[in-house]
PDB file of C-alpha atoms in Angstrom:
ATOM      1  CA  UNK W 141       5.943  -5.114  -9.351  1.00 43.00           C
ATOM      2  CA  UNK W 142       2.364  -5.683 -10.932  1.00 47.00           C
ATOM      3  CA  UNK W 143       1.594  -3.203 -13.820  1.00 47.00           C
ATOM      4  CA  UNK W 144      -2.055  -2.478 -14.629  1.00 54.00           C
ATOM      5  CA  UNK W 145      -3.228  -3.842 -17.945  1.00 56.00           C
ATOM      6  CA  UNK W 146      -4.815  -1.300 -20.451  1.00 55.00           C
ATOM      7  CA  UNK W 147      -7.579  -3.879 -20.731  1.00 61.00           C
ATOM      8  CA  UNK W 148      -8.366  -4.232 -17.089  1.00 57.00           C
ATOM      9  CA  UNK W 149     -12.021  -2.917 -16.981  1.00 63.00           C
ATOM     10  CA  UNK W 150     -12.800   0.178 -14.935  1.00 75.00           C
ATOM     11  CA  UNK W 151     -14.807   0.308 -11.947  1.00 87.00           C
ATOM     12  CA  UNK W 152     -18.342   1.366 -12.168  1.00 90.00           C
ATOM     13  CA  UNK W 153     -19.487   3.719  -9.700  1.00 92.00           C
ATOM     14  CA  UNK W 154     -22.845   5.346  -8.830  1.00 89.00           C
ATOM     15  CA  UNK W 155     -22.560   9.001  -8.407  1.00 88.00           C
ATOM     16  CA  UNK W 156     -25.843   9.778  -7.672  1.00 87.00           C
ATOM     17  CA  UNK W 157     -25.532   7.837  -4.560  1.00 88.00           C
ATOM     18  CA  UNK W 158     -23.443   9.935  -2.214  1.00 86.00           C
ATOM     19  CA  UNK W 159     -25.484  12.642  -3.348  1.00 86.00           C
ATOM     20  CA  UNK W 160     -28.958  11.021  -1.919  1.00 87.00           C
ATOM     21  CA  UNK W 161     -27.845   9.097   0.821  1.00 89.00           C
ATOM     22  CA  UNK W 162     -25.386   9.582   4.019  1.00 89.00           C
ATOM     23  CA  UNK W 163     -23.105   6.329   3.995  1.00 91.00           C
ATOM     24  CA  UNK W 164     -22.959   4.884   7.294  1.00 92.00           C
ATOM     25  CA  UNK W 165     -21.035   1.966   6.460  1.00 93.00           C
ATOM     26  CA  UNK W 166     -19.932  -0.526   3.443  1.00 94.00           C
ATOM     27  CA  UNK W 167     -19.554  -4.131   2.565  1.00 94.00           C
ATOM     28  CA  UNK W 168     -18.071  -6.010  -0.060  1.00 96.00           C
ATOM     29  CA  UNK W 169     -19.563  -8.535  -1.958  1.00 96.00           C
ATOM     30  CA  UNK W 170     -19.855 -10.892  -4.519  1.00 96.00           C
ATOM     31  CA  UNK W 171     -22.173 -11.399  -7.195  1.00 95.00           C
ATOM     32  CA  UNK W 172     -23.792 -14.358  -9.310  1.00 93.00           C
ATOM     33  CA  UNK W 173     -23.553 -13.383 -13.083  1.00 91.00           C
ATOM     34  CA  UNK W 174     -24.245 -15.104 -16.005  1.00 88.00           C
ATOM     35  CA  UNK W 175     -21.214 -15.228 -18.792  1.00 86.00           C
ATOM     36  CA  UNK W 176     -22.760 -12.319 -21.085  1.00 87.00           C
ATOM     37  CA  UNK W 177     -23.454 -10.324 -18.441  1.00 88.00           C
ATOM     38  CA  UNK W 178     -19.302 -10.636 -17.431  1.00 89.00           C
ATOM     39  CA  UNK W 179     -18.253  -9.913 -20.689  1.00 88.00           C
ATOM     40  CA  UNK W 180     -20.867  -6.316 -20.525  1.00 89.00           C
ATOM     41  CA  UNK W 181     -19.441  -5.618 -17.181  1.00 90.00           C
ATOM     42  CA  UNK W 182     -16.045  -5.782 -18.656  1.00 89.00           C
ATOM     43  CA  UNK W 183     -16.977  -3.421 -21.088  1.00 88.00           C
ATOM     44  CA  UNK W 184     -18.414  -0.990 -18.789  1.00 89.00           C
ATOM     45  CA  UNK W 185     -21.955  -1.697 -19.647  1.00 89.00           C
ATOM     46  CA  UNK W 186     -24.162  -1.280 -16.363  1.00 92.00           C
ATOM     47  CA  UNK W 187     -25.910   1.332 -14.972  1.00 92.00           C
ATOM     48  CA  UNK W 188     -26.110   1.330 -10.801  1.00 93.00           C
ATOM     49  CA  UNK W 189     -28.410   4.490 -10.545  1.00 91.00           C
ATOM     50  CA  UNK W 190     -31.664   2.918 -10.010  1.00 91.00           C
ATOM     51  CA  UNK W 191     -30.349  -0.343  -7.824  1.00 93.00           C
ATOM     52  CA  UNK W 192     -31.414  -1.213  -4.464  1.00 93.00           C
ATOM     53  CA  UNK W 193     -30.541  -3.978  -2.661  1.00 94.00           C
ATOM     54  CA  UNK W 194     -32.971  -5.808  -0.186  1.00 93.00           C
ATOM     55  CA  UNK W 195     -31.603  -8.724   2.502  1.00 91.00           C
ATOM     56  CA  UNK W 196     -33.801 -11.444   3.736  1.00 88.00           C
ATOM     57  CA  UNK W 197     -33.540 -14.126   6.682  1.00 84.00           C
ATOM     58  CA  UNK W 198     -36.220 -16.366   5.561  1.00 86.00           C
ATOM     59  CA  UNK W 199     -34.526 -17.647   3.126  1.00 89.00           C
ATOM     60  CA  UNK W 200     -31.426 -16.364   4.084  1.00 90.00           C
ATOM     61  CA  UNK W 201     -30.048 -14.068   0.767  1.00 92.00           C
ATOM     62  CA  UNK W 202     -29.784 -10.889  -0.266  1.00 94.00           C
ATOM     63  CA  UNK W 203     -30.906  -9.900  -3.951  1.00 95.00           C
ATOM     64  CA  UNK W 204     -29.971  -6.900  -6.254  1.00 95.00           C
ATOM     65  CA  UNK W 205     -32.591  -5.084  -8.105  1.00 95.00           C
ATOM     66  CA  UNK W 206     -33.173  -2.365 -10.753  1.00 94.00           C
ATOM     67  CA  UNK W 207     -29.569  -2.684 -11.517  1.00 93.00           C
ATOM     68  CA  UNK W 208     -29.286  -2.622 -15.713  1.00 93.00           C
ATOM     69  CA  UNK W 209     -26.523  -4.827 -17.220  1.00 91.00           C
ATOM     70  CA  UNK W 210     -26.931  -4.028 -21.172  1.00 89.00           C
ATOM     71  CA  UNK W 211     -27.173  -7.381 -23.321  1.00 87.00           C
ATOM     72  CA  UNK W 212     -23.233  -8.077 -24.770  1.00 86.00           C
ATOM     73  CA  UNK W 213     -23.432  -7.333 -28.549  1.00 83.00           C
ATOM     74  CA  UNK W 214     -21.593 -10.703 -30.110  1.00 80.00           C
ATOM     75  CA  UNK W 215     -23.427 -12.968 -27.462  1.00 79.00           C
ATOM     76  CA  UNK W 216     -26.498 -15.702 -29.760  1.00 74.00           C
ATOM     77  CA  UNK W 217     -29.597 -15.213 -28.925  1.00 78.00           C
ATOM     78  CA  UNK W 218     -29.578 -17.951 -27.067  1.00 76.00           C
ATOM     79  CA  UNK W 219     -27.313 -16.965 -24.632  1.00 75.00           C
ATOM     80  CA  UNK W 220     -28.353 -13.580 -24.061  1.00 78.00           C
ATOM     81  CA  UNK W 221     -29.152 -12.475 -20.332  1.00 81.00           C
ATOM     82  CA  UNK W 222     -32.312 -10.101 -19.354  1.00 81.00           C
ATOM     83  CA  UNK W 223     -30.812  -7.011 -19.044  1.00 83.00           C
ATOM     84  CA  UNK W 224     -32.596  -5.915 -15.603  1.00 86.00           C
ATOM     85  CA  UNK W 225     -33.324  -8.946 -13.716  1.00 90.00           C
ATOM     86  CA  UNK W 226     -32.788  -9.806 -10.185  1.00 93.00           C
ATOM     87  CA  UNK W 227     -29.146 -10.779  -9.338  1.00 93.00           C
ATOM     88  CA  UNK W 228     -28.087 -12.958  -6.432  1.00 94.00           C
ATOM     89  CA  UNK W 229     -25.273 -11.404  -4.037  1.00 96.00           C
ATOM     90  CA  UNK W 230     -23.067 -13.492  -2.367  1.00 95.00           C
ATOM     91  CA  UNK W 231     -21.773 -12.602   1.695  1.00 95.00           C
ATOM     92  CA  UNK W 232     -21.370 -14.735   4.707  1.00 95.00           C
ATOM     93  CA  UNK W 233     -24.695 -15.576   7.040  1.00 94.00           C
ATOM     94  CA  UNK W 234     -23.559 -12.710   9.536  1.00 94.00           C
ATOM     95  CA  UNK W 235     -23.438 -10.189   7.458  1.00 93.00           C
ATOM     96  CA  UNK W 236     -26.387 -10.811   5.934  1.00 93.00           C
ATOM     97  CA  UNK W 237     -27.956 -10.784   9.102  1.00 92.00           C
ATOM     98  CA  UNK W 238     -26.351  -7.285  10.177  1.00 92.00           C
ATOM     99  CA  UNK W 239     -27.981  -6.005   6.774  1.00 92.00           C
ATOM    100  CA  UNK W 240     -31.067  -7.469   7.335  1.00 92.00           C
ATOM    101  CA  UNK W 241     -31.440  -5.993  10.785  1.00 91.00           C
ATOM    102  CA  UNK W 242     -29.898  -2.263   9.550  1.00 91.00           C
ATOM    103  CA  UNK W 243     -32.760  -2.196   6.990  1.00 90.00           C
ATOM    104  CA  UNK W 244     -35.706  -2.578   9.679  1.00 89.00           C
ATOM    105  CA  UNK W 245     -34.732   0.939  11.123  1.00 86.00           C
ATOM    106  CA  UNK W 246     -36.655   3.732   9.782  1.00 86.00           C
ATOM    107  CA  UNK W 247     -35.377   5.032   7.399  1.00 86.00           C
ATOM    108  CA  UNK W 248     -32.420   3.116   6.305  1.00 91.00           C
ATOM    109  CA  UNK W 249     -31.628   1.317   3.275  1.00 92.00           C
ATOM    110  CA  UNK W 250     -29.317  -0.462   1.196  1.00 94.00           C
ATOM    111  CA  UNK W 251     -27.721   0.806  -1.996  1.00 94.00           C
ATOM    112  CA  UNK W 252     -24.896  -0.308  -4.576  1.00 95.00           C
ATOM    113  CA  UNK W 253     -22.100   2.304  -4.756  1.00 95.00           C
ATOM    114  CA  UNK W 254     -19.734   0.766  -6.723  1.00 94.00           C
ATOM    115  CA  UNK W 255     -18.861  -2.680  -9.032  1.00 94.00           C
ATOM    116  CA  UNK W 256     -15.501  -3.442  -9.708  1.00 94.00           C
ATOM    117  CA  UNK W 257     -13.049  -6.743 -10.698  1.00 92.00           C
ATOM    118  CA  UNK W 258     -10.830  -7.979  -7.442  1.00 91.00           C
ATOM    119  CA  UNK W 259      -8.669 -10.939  -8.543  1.00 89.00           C
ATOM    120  CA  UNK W 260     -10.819 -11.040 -11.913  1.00 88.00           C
ATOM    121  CA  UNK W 261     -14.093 -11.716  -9.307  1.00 92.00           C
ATOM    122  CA  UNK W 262     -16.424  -9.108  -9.702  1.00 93.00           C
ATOM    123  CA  UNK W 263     -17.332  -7.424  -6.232  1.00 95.00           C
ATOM    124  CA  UNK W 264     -20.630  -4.855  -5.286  1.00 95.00           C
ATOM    125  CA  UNK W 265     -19.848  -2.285  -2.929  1.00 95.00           C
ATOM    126  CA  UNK W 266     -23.036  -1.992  -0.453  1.00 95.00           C
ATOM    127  CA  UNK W 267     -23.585   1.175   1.042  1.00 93.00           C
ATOM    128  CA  UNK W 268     -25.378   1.047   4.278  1.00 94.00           C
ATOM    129  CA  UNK W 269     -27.372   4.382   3.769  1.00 91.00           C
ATOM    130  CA  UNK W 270     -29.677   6.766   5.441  1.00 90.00           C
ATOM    131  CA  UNK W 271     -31.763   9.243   2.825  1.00 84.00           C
ATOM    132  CA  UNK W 272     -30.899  12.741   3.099  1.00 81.00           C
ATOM    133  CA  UNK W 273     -33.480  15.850   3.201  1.00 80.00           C
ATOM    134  CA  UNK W 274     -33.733  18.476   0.271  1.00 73.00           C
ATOM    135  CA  UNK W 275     -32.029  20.873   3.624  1.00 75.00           C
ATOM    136  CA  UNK W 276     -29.246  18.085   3.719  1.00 72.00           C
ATOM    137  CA  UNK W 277     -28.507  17.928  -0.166  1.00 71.00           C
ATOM    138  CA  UNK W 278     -28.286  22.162  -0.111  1.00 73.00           C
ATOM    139  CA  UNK W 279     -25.799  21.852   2.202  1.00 73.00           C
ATOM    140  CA  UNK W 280     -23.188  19.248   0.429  1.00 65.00           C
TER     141      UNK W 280
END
């Protein structure tokens, strides 16, 4: 019987998200980080309000942007990441093509609800999302 430690870092959600967007559908996946940027997401240090996520096929990837990961306090200088920089996600080629295509609909668009540690790996949930009207948001 596993026990959680007090240590283990929370999740990181953005609220905001649900509230603008119908989810259609999610997808974990990973992320490339730097080793500051681990240590801020450990401490709870990022901000997934303003992120969007866009997936190409040529090259095939799919990036994270606006996303803010605050600098880690006892990192030197030299070390230090940019705090809002484009990150790298990591998924297999199919579902990076089932993204890809999802996003070329009108309409649709891609959107990080959630970052949280799995096996001490840290995973992005991806919403597959559809904005919602001012009618729609009165309603929820």
């Amino acid at each position: 019987m596993s026990r959680k430690n007090k240590n283990e870092p929370k999740s990181i959600e953005n609220r905001k998200a649900r509230h603008q967007y119908s989810i259609e559908d999610t997808l974990e996946v990973g992320i490339v980080l730097t080793g500051s940027e681990v240590k801020s997401v450990r401490d709870g240090q990022v901000s997934l309000a303003e992120g969007w996520i866009r997936a190409s096929t040529n090259p095939l990837h799919i990036s994270l942007y606006g996303v803010h990961i605050a600098e880690y306090q006892n990192a030197s200088p030299a070390h230090q990441h940019k705090p809002q920089r484009t990150r790298v996600l990591l998924a297999h080629k199919r579902e990076i093509r089932k993204l890809e295509a999802f996003t070329h609909q009108q309409g649709r668009t891609l959107i990080p609800l959630k970052m949280y540690f799995s096996d001490n790996k840290i995973k992005v949930l991806v919403g597959l999302a559809t904005g919602k009207h001012k009618s729609d948001k009165r309603q929820d």
